[in-house]
Amino acid sequence: MSVTRMLKLTPFSKILIANRGEIALRVMRSARRLGYGVVAVYSDADADAAHVRSADEAVAIGGAQPSQSYLNIPAIIAAAKTAGADAVHPGYGFLAENEDFAASCRDAGLVFIGPSAESIAAMGNKAGAKEIMLKAGVPCVPGYQGEDQSDAAMIREAERIGFPIMIKAVAGGGGRGMRLVKDAAALPDALRSARSEAQSAFGDPTVILERAILQPRHIEIQVFGDRYGAAVHLGERDCSVQRRHQKLIEEAPSPAVSDVLREQMGTVAVNAVKAIGYEGAGTLEFLLDAEGNFYFMEMNTRLQVEHPVTEAITGLDLVELQLRIAAGEPLPLRQDDVTFKGHAIEVRLCSEDADHDFMPQSGRMALWRMPAELRVEHALQSGAEIPPYYDSMIAKVIAVGASRDEARRKLIHGLDGTIAFGVTTNRGFLAACLRHKAFAAGEATTAFIAAHRDELVRALPDDAVPAAAVAALLLYVTDPYASPHRPGRSLAAVFPTRLKFELDGAEQACEVVRERDGSYVVTQDGQPISFVIEELSANGIRFQAKGLGESAVFHRAGDRLFVQRLGVQNSIVDLTRAAPQSAARGGGDGKLRAALNGRVVAVLVKAGDRVEAGQPVLTLEAMKMEHVHTAPGSGIITIDVAEGEQVTAGRIVAEIQSAAE
């Protein structure tokens, strides 16, 4: 019998990608290179999205909420049938680790590009995976993964385990449904919030408890298995830099993993997937303590967000491997064939405000430019809308170098040139992380951001020319009501123009004069700075000031101006012609306003209750995360929204009448 006849092939020709955004485009790229047709699905919010426009065909599957579209199994199966697709790639997130979805694809005669439903059920569930690992002798974090989910049982088990503990959603990933609890008093509220977030994100509120191992490294091992019993690992990724238990920076190899430790962890991972007959891509995640002990946390039965760093150092296309294995081909490599070269670092560019507890942001991206010299995975363009319904990650930026420090330098340079105007992002925060001496030394643990947050948020540029002076110059030369800038001398009379504006929320006042020689003088607090504009375009300026030549990128829309120079972005609001702001804008009117676009998932008080300043009032969910809104003052409260209602940023959601009124 020939080798070909012994293979259990499941050929397919057209792939429906049950996801959105950058991962949908990433899968399309490898699929097309191998000759497959690609079908996109989209929600009402994504009708004009890049992944829809890029696909061969696209099918609408429902409303903007994930439960109505990207989590809607019948709609996705029907879309595959409509388009004539014979395979489904789930990407990551949404239904990627849902055994019911994998089973539904199989029942519908569709090839699911991933592990079997049985493997997902066994390893995708945190509690079940932990039991399998314990039986296999793999070191696991002490905890509780029982069926009794009552608060009483959880409190009892938490006391047995010992605080601090971690609450984790059994079906979860990406930090959703996860809470760190330091004492028994905080446990009930943390349980409610974790369950609510898990139900919303994964459709399953079940949680487990684990002892919190403080300040470990988060190390994961990439594995692949085929249907013939072969399995390999592709080394580790260090994902220790996190906020809200969600990864922000990932790198391969880890600066904390030796060749010996890599072999130990890799062997454990390969043995685990062989034990369950695992097929496809998977990742085993471990906590690594300071003494070199590692503990199994969970297995992700899918492609990871951070797979590009593994691709960079191995030279392999992980999506291609997924497609070949799903079609029934054997693994094309053995463990001895896997080699590692160089170092790769990835950052997750997210639409969030690092200055305000990483609150998700949505809206219109006015100007979007990615660094051409780096690998960037994204699905945006200038003018695109970022909806509030999905994850806040909008791009991944990856740098590769012969050494770790070379990759780090390249990534910092690329982030400094990344332009994202119109929606607040964590771009500057990511660059500050990469520059920090602890990260540069390879010492970052999962406590990195918490330990250095003030330094990272308040990282300032080393600029000889103040940002306010540059802002004033740009407001002056881009003023739509003034004469346009023209290079060269002018015979016009010299008169000062007084400008008032907000720079990143702080009010500023400057005076600008255009001299007859064509230069500009900007004066702030009695300190004049002379500027010579060498070049001015629609979105860029080159100038000389204080003996230095500098460039900046900017975008102006009405009274809003965005400027980025020296790697730092500033947001400016022109107040020169604005009416005086009302006192109510500062929140002193007793009105509680939604801080972001989101859905009301919990109202924590009743209308007519007396509340105290700072007391939690309601919880909004946006981009798969929950955000508690607190009372701005003390008094009797009126609630202006209902649970399940979608609200926009700035909308009044509650009002408080003080006792004095």
XYZ file of C-alpha atoms in Angstrom:
661
model
C 0.000 0.000 0.000
C 1.391 3.416 -0.914
C 1.987 6.177 1.623
C -0.621 8.302 -0.132
C -3.353 5.702 0.435
C -2.467 5.368 4.100
C -3.115 9.062 4.684
C -6.520 10.087 6.029
C -7.026 13.101 3.808
C -9.882 15.612 4.122
C -9.348 17.954 1.182
C -11.101 21.301 0.928
C -10.997 24.225 -1.515
C -12.830 27.217 -0.010
C -12.371 28.475 3.558
C -14.854 30.570 5.514
C -13.046 32.644 8.143
C -15.287 32.915 11.203
C -13.659 36.054 12.532
C -12.946 39.678 11.737
C -10.190 42.284 11.497
C -6.493 41.568 11.331
C -6.681 37.828 12.025
C -9.153 37.341 9.164
C -6.716 39.105 6.819
C -3.805 37.085 8.215
C -5.554 33.779 7.505
C -6.542 34.964 4.027
C -2.905 35.664 3.177
C -1.685 32.115 3.806
C -4.850 30.512 2.427
C -4.554 32.327 -0.883
C -0.863 31.488 -1.169
C -1.855 27.811 -0.958
C -4.590 28.263 -3.561
C -7.700 28.332 -1.383
C -10.704 30.585 -1.898
C -11.659 32.732 1.102
C -15.042 33.831 2.459
C -15.571 36.550 5.059
C -18.440 36.966 7.493
C -19.443 40.270 9.013
C -21.740 41.915 11.509
C -23.778 45.054 10.902
C -20.941 47.076 12.445
C -18.377 45.590 10.014
C -20.196 45.928 6.706
C -17.424 48.130 5.277
C -14.506 46.510 7.134
C -11.214 45.654 5.441
C -11.607 41.894 5.860
C -14.973 42.091 4.079
C -13.565 44.053 1.143
C -10.537 41.754 0.855
C -12.381 38.429 0.707
C -13.515 36.659 -2.445
C -17.028 36.562 -1.002
C -18.649 37.922 2.150
C -21.815 36.995 4.036
C -23.692 39.081 6.627
C -24.374 37.116 9.815
C -26.207 39.473 12.196
C -26.167 42.439 14.504
C -23.254 44.324 15.998
C -23.246 42.519 19.339
C -20.991 39.412 19.189
C -23.842 37.219 20.439
C -25.834 38.223 17.356
C -23.041 37.601 14.843
C -19.532 36.300 15.544
C -20.804 34.043 18.360
C -23.880 32.958 16.379
C -23.084 29.366 15.389
C -26.176 28.706 13.207
C -25.597 31.942 11.286
C -21.959 31.071 10.575
C -22.781 27.525 9.477
C -25.503 28.897 7.206
C -23.049 31.434 5.771
C -20.617 28.647 4.900
C -23.379 26.767 3.110
C -24.504 29.904 1.268
C -20.983 30.606 -0.001
C -20.191 26.974 -0.809
C -17.283 26.857 1.651
C -16.111 23.407 2.707
C -13.836 24.451 5.591
C -13.933 26.946 8.464
C -11.004 28.711 10.141
C -12.039 30.224 13.505
C -9.083 32.602 13.983
C -8.760 33.429 17.669
C -11.285 34.728 20.148
C -15.038 34.409 19.577
C -15.738 30.715 18.744
C -12.144 29.550 18.259
C -12.189 27.438 21.441
C -15.844 26.467 21.419
C -16.334 22.708 21.176
C -19.972 23.149 20.104
C -18.816 25.187 17.127
C -16.218 22.586 16.131
C -18.845 19.847 16.451
C -21.394 21.874 14.458
C -18.897 22.327 11.640
C -18.191 18.597 11.610
C -21.901 17.746 11.661
C -22.464 20.132 8.738
C -19.753 18.409 6.690
C -17.309 21.287 7.083
C -13.630 20.819 7.894
C -12.871 22.661 11.121
C -9.335 24.029 10.875
C -8.338 23.275 14.421
C -8.467 20.443 16.935
C -11.417 18.123 17.379
C -14.395 19.117 19.482
C -13.311 16.470 21.987
C -9.815 17.966 22.329
C -11.240 21.460 22.720
C -13.580 20.205 25.430
C -10.740 18.384 27.194
C -8.079 21.098 27.042
C -9.970 24.295 26.257
C -11.813 24.076 29.578
C -9.441 25.244 32.304
C -10.822 22.882 34.921
C -10.748 19.846 32.641
C -7.281 20.647 31.326
C -5.933 20.963 34.844
C -7.302 17.535 35.786
C -5.615 15.989 32.736
C -2.316 17.652 33.588
C -2.487 16.558 37.228
C -3.052 12.929 36.191
C -0.100 13.214 33.819
C 2.115 14.453 36.641
C 2.511 17.973 35.269
C 3.006 20.580 38.025
C -0.142 22.700 38.425
C -1.090 25.692 40.552
C -3.133 24.636 43.641
C -6.783 25.538 43.245
C -10.444 24.525 42.979
C -12.223 23.429 39.820
C -15.310 21.725 41.236
C -18.885 21.642 39.987
C -20.298 23.515 42.992
C -20.261 27.117 41.775
C -22.139 28.652 44.691
C -20.662 31.644 46.456
C -20.544 29.632 49.668
C -18.448 26.913 48.027
C -16.155 29.460 46.445
C -15.591 31.263 49.730
C -14.899 27.974 51.512
C -12.439 26.803 48.858
C -10.705 30.174 48.683
C -10.036 30.004 52.419
C -8.604 26.504 51.953
C -6.351 27.566 49.068
C -5.236 30.755 50.778
C -5.310 34.352 49.591
C -4.438 35.963 47.291
C -6.300 33.901 44.715
C -7.135 34.161 41.031
C -10.652 33.722 39.660
C -10.589 32.386 36.087
C -13.361 31.685 33.598
C -13.162 28.013 32.589
C -14.006 28.786 28.973
C -12.034 32.002 28.864
C -8.921 33.533 27.484
C -7.372 36.937 26.964
C -7.809 37.881 30.622
C -11.606 38.015 30.413
C -13.440 36.582 33.376
C -10.232 36.806 35.424
C -9.848 38.641 38.736
C -7.122 38.854 41.377
C -8.684 38.751 44.859
C -6.577 39.713 47.873
C -8.987 38.928 50.714
C -12.320 37.250 51.509
C -14.236 40.537 51.700
C -13.583 41.271 48.020
C -14.498 37.783 46.782
C -18.314 38.080 46.258
C -18.100 41.211 44.082
C -15.160 39.772 42.140
C -17.092 36.550 41.492
C -20.123 38.450 40.184
C -18.005 40.574 37.875
C -15.918 37.650 36.580
C -18.997 35.524 35.898
C -20.772 38.369 34.117
C -17.754 39.070 31.921
C -17.284 35.351 31.180
C -20.944 34.898 30.256
C -20.794 37.866 27.902
C -17.508 36.898 26.249
C -17.807 33.097 26.117
C -21.407 32.191 26.947
C -20.308 30.298 30.081
C -20.147 31.865 33.566
C -18.322 28.920 35.209
C -15.101 29.847 37.022
C -12.259 28.144 38.855
C -10.020 29.352 41.669
C -6.231 29.218 41.782
C -3.647 30.376 44.263
C -2.099 33.572 42.910
C 1.606 33.166 42.216
C 2.828 36.732 42.493
C 5.332 38.251 40.071
C 5.955 35.165 37.899
C 6.833 35.138 34.238
C 4.159 34.034 31.769
C 5.754 31.496 29.442
C 3.884 29.597 26.739
C 4.956 26.708 24.512
C 3.728 26.510 20.910
C 2.819 22.966 19.846
C 1.500 21.224 16.731
C 0.081 17.732 16.435
C -1.237 15.761 13.477
C -3.810 12.969 13.174
C -1.081 10.351 12.913
C 0.208 10.817 16.464
C 3.169 13.061 15.711
C 3.748 16.269 17.673
C 6.420 18.962 17.953
C 6.972 22.137 19.921
C 8.234 25.368 18.371
C 9.824 26.844 21.468
C 8.496 29.362 23.930
C 7.124 32.882 23.988
C 7.458 35.222 26.944
C 4.162 37.068 27.476
C 4.856 38.572 30.899
C 4.074 42.230 30.136
C 0.322 42.414 30.737
C -2.427 44.715 31.904
C -5.717 43.358 33.239
C -4.230 39.885 32.719
C -4.120 40.560 28.985
C -0.853 40.420 27.094
C 0.620 43.605 25.645
C 4.163 42.563 24.684
C 5.289 39.100 23.603
C 8.721 37.903 22.593
C 10.569 34.789 21.476
C 12.751 33.388 22.810
C 12.265 34.305 26.468
C 15.222 36.021 28.150
C 14.526 33.825 31.212
C 14.457 30.413 29.539
C 17.667 28.430 29.117
C 18.175 25.684 26.551
C 17.724 23.102 29.303
C 14.496 24.646 30.604
C 13.171 24.979 27.044
C 13.699 21.268 26.496
C 11.979 20.427 29.791
C 8.933 22.587 29.110
C 8.764 21.536 25.475
C 8.854 17.853 26.380
C 6.007 18.326 28.884
C 3.954 20.143 26.252
C 4.537 17.560 23.527
C 3.741 14.654 25.848
C 0.508 16.380 26.874
C -0.780 16.810 23.318
C 0.231 13.293 22.348
C -1.682 11.940 25.344
C -4.962 13.330 24.026
C -4.304 12.802 20.305
C -4.273 16.537 19.705
C -4.489 17.768 16.118
C -3.542 21.257 14.943
C -2.041 24.314 16.629
C -2.111 24.704 20.387
C -0.350 26.541 23.175
C 0.352 25.385 26.715
C 0.715 28.274 29.138
C 2.858 28.146 32.263
C 3.821 30.372 35.171
C 7.579 30.438 35.769
C 8.760 31.535 39.207
C 12.073 33.103 40.170
C 13.540 29.708 41.108
C 12.849 28.211 37.676
C 9.809 26.175 38.723
C 7.002 26.125 36.180
C 3.289 25.460 36.705
C 0.693 24.626 34.069
C -2.088 27.198 33.787
C -4.147 26.363 30.729
C -4.077 25.287 27.122
C -5.266 27.458 24.259
C -6.614 25.170 21.552
C -6.146 27.614 18.712
C -3.729 29.950 16.981
C -2.413 32.655 19.323
C -2.431 36.398 18.752
C 1.341 36.366 19.248
C 2.121 33.615 16.721
C 4.162 36.008 14.490
C 7.122 36.027 16.898
C 7.363 32.241 16.638
C 7.120 32.483 12.852
C 9.916 35.051 12.873
C 12.474 32.933 14.740
C 11.550 29.543 13.194
C 10.889 30.623 9.588
C 7.604 28.675 9.624
C 4.125 29.812 8.566
C 1.882 28.645 11.407
C -1.348 29.223 9.480
C -0.004 27.122 6.628
C 0.760 24.330 9.101
C -2.809 24.579 10.388
C -4.230 24.262 6.885
C -2.022 21.332 5.916
C -2.797 19.402 9.112
C -6.539 20.071 8.744
C -6.369 18.656 5.209
C -4.900 15.433 6.585
C -1.241 15.952 5.732
C 1.296 14.714 8.281
C 3.483 17.189 10.134
C 6.172 18.199 7.630
C 8.893 18.397 10.294
C 10.300 16.532 13.263
C 11.535 18.042 16.498
C 15.145 17.973 15.313
C 14.122 20.023 12.265
C 12.944 22.956 14.425
C 15.640 25.612 14.710
C 15.623 29.098 16.181
C 17.334 32.170 14.762
C 17.409 35.705 16.142
C 14.874 37.411 18.394
C 11.373 38.782 17.779
C 9.173 41.109 19.833
C 5.495 41.914 19.222
C 3.378 44.656 20.746
C -0.399 44.858 20.710
C -1.532 48.302 19.618
C -4.876 48.853 21.340
C -7.500 51.592 21.183
C -7.344 52.373 24.881
C -6.307 55.184 27.206
C -3.353 54.142 29.367
C -3.677 57.363 31.382
C -7.182 56.339 32.509
C -6.861 52.698 33.565
C -6.568 51.470 29.952
C -10.184 52.364 29.225
C -11.192 51.155 25.731
C -11.768 53.788 23.070
C -13.896 53.700 19.947
C -14.554 56.172 17.159
C -13.103 57.329 13.852
C -9.407 56.890 13.097
C -8.693 60.166 11.312
C -5.127 59.403 10.191
C -3.530 55.935 10.213
C 0.043 55.162 9.115
C 1.972 52.028 9.997
C 5.777 51.612 9.848
C 6.730 50.136 6.471
C 9.951 48.573 7.774
C 8.239 46.257 10.293
C 5.711 43.453 10.069
C 2.315 44.913 10.953
C -0.940 42.961 11.176
C -3.949 45.291 11.023
C -7.223 45.945 9.227
C -7.532 49.733 9.382
C -7.109 52.762 7.170
C -7.538 56.502 7.602
C -11.202 57.306 8.171
C -12.108 53.821 9.465
C -14.486 53.438 12.387
C -13.453 51.410 15.413
C -16.685 49.953 16.860
C -17.195 49.544 20.621
C -18.376 45.933 20.433
C -15.145 43.992 19.965
C -11.643 43.638 21.379
C -9.617 46.826 21.717
C -6.581 45.437 19.859
C -6.360 47.182 16.481
C -2.902 46.136 15.281
C 0.139 44.008 16.050
C 3.599 45.425 15.350
C 6.493 42.948 15.168
C 10.236 43.585 15.005
C 12.958 41.024 14.375
C 16.663 41.338 15.111
C 19.814 39.284 15.363
C 19.720 40.055 19.091
C 17.022 40.961 21.593
C 18.270 44.522 21.896
C 18.296 44.998 18.130
C 14.675 43.842 17.919
C 13.773 46.134 20.825
C 15.414 49.179 19.205
C 13.722 48.516 15.880
C 10.332 48.213 17.554
C 10.761 51.460 19.492
C 11.707 53.260 16.268
C 8.710 51.752 14.483
C 6.299 52.785 17.242
C 7.696 56.309 17.236
C 6.721 56.492 13.563
C 3.303 54.853 13.961
C 0.527 57.386 13.390
C -2.912 56.793 14.927
C -4.830 60.073 15.158
C -8.453 60.394 16.200
C -8.777 57.514 18.662
C -6.578 57.276 21.732
C -4.195 54.303 21.625
C -1.511 52.806 23.853
C 1.259 53.481 21.306
C 3.263 55.796 23.562
C 2.770 53.492 26.551
C 4.128 50.528 24.593
C 7.207 52.495 23.552
C 7.764 53.523 27.179
C 7.600 49.849 28.221
C 10.196 48.894 25.634
C 12.477 51.737 26.737
C 12.225 50.944 30.449
C 15.464 49.671 31.954
C 13.769 46.628 33.549
C 12.366 45.481 30.200
C 15.623 46.280 28.394
C 17.445 44.086 30.905
C 15.022 41.201 30.314
C 13.705 41.378 33.877
C 9.979 42.024 33.263
C 7.513 39.782 35.108
C 3.715 39.890 35.177
C 4.106 42.604 37.847
C 6.033 44.889 35.470
C 3.247 47.325 34.596
C 1.861 47.512 38.136
C 5.337 48.163 39.542
C 6.317 50.851 37.027
C 2.983 52.277 35.896
C 3.611 55.880 36.952
C 6.933 55.953 35.100
C 5.406 54.362 32.000
C 2.338 56.608 31.837
C 4.240 59.809 32.533
C 7.226 59.135 30.272
C 8.162 62.511 28.751
C 10.167 63.340 25.614
C 13.565 64.951 25.786
C 12.513 67.909 23.632
C 14.331 71.229 23.501
C 11.316 72.909 21.884
C 8.179 72.814 24.078
C 5.175 70.942 22.689
C 2.953 73.967 23.377
C 5.074 76.153 21.102
C 4.880 73.634 18.260
C 1.126 73.307 18.814
C 0.671 77.084 18.648
C 2.700 77.287 15.423
C 0.605 74.562 13.789
C -2.692 76.065 14.964
C -1.607 79.359 13.426
C -0.425 78.045 10.036
C -3.352 75.622 9.616
C -6.085 78.043 10.742
C -8.809 77.680 8.086
C -9.913 81.294 8.678
C -6.440 82.834 8.233
C -4.247 83.383 5.207
C -2.428 80.180 4.231
C 1.260 79.841 4.980
C 3.534 80.818 2.090
C 7.302 80.459 2.279
C 9.551 83.502 1.944
C 9.410 87.110 2.967
C 6.245 89.135 3.493
C 5.553 92.852 3.224
C 2.487 92.587 5.453
C 2.426 94.466 8.732
C 3.519 92.455 11.758
C 0.740 91.902 14.325
C 0.658 89.338 17.132
C -2.077 86.695 17.187
C -3.122 85.418 20.604
C -4.070 81.751 20.793
C -5.765 79.824 23.552
C -5.914 76.038 23.434
C -5.910 72.831 25.399
C -2.846 70.614 25.096
C -3.619 67.098 26.345
C -6.290 68.608 28.624
C -4.167 71.467 30.035
C -5.068 75.017 29.012
C -2.318 76.993 27.276
C -1.928 80.529 25.948
C 0.602 81.638 23.323
C 1.245 84.564 21.027
C 2.348 84.042 17.423
C 3.915 86.622 15.103
C 4.946 86.124 11.505
C 8.032 88.210 10.870
C 8.652 89.934 7.549
C 11.553 87.568 6.819
C 9.049 84.669 6.770
C 9.936 83.226 10.159
C 7.521 82.826 13.074
C 7.986 83.783 16.705
C 5.937 81.919 19.304
C 5.904 83.401 22.798
C 4.680 81.585 25.894
C 5.077 82.946 29.416
C 7.338 85.676 28.051
C 9.718 83.187 26.394
C 10.000 83.679 22.597
C 11.034 80.871 20.216
C 11.803 81.558 16.553
C 10.663 79.014 13.948
C 11.618 78.722 10.304
C 9.300 76.444 8.335
C 11.286 74.517 5.742
C 8.424 72.379 4.455
C 4.672 72.225 5.102
C 2.256 69.702 3.614
C -1.277 68.558 4.388
C -0.102 66.321 7.247
C 3.571 67.112 7.796
C 5.900 69.925 8.785
C 9.671 70.387 8.821
C 11.023 73.315 10.815
C 14.115 74.837 12.394
C 14.003 76.069 16.017
C 16.719 76.588 18.633
C 19.312 75.408 16.158
C 17.581 72.083 15.584
C 15.793 70.706 12.544
C 12.695 68.688 13.413
C 9.784 66.997 11.705
C 6.243 66.428 12.901
C 3.134 64.733 11.553
C -0.214 66.386 12.209
C -3.883 66.231 11.328
C -6.376 69.050 11.779
C -10.143 68.686 11.755
C -11.955 71.861 12.783
C -10.822 72.905 16.245
C -9.052 69.550 16.852
C -5.389 69.118 16.055
C -3.275 65.993 16.511
C 0.500 66.261 16.475
C 3.200 63.606 16.730
C 6.890 64.427 17.016
C 9.841 62.778 18.719
C 7.623 59.724 19.198
C 5.099 61.600 21.359
C 1.511 62.353 20.354
C -0.356 65.425 21.553
C -4.051 66.225 21.261
C -4.924 69.910 20.908
C -8.280 71.678 21.074
C -8.329 75.248 19.730
C -10.217 77.449 22.215
C -9.336 80.790 20.636
C -12.802 81.311 19.192
C -14.654 79.003 21.581
C -17.359 80.125 23.990
C -16.520 79.820 27.707
C -16.927 76.279 29.011
C -19.755 75.628 31.448
C -19.064 74.421 34.952
C -21.067 71.279 34.198
C -18.315 70.061 31.872
C -16.171 69.230 34.849
C -18.774 66.886 36.312
C -19.743 69.143 39.214
C -23.434 69.113 38.291
C -24.238 65.792 39.961
C -24.656 63.998 36.654
C -22.890 60.697 36.009
C -21.926 60.377 32.360
C -20.866 57.275 30.451
C -17.097 57.338 30.086
C -17.225 55.348 26.848
C -19.531 53.734 24.311
C -20.801 50.524 25.861
C -23.621 48.328 27.094
C -25.084 48.514 30.603
C -24.512 45.060 32.106
C -25.299 45.809 35.761
C -27.094 48.547 37.701
C -25.754 48.279 41.238
C -28.170 50.640 43.041
C -31.891 51.432 42.924
C -33.486 54.723 42.006
C -34.140 56.661 45.206
C -31.194 55.107 47.066
C -28.800 57.332 48.929
C -25.266 56.900 47.564
C -21.890 58.190 48.684
C -19.214 59.754 46.495
C -17.145 57.021 44.869
C -19.769 54.300 45.405
C -20.175 51.902 42.415
C -23.400 52.739 40.569
C -23.386 50.728 37.345
C -21.141 48.674 35.097
C -20.642 49.221 31.376
C -19.173 46.624 29.047
C -17.113 47.757 26.075
C -14.670 45.825 23.915
C -15.275 42.694 26.010
C -14.226 44.380 29.281
C -16.295 45.680 32.194
C -15.947 49.223 33.584
C -17.492 50.280 36.873
C -18.876 53.839 37.046
C -18.987 55.453 40.473
C -21.081 58.237 41.985
C -19.594 61.721 41.425
C -21.058 62.926 44.744
C -23.270 62.019 47.678
C -27.064 62.213 47.676
C -30.237 60.620 46.313
C -29.775 58.904 42.959
C -31.943 58.708 39.849
C -31.082 56.041 37.256
C -31.517 57.042 33.609
C -30.640 53.727 31.907
C -31.632 50.059 32.099
C -29.584 46.864 32.054
C -28.874 45.722 28.502
C -29.116 49.226 27.080
C -26.392 50.497 24.714
C -25.146 54.003 25.599
C -22.783 56.455 23.962
C -19.857 58.211 25.598
C -20.974 61.315 27.493
C -24.581 60.261 27.899
C -26.086 60.945 31.325
C -26.690 57.546 32.957
C -27.557 58.710 36.492
C -28.169 61.927 38.424
C -27.517 62.671 42.078
C -29.360 65.301 44.060
C -27.398 66.330 47.106
C -29.102 66.640 50.496
C -28.527 70.403 50.416
C -30.725 70.689 47.336
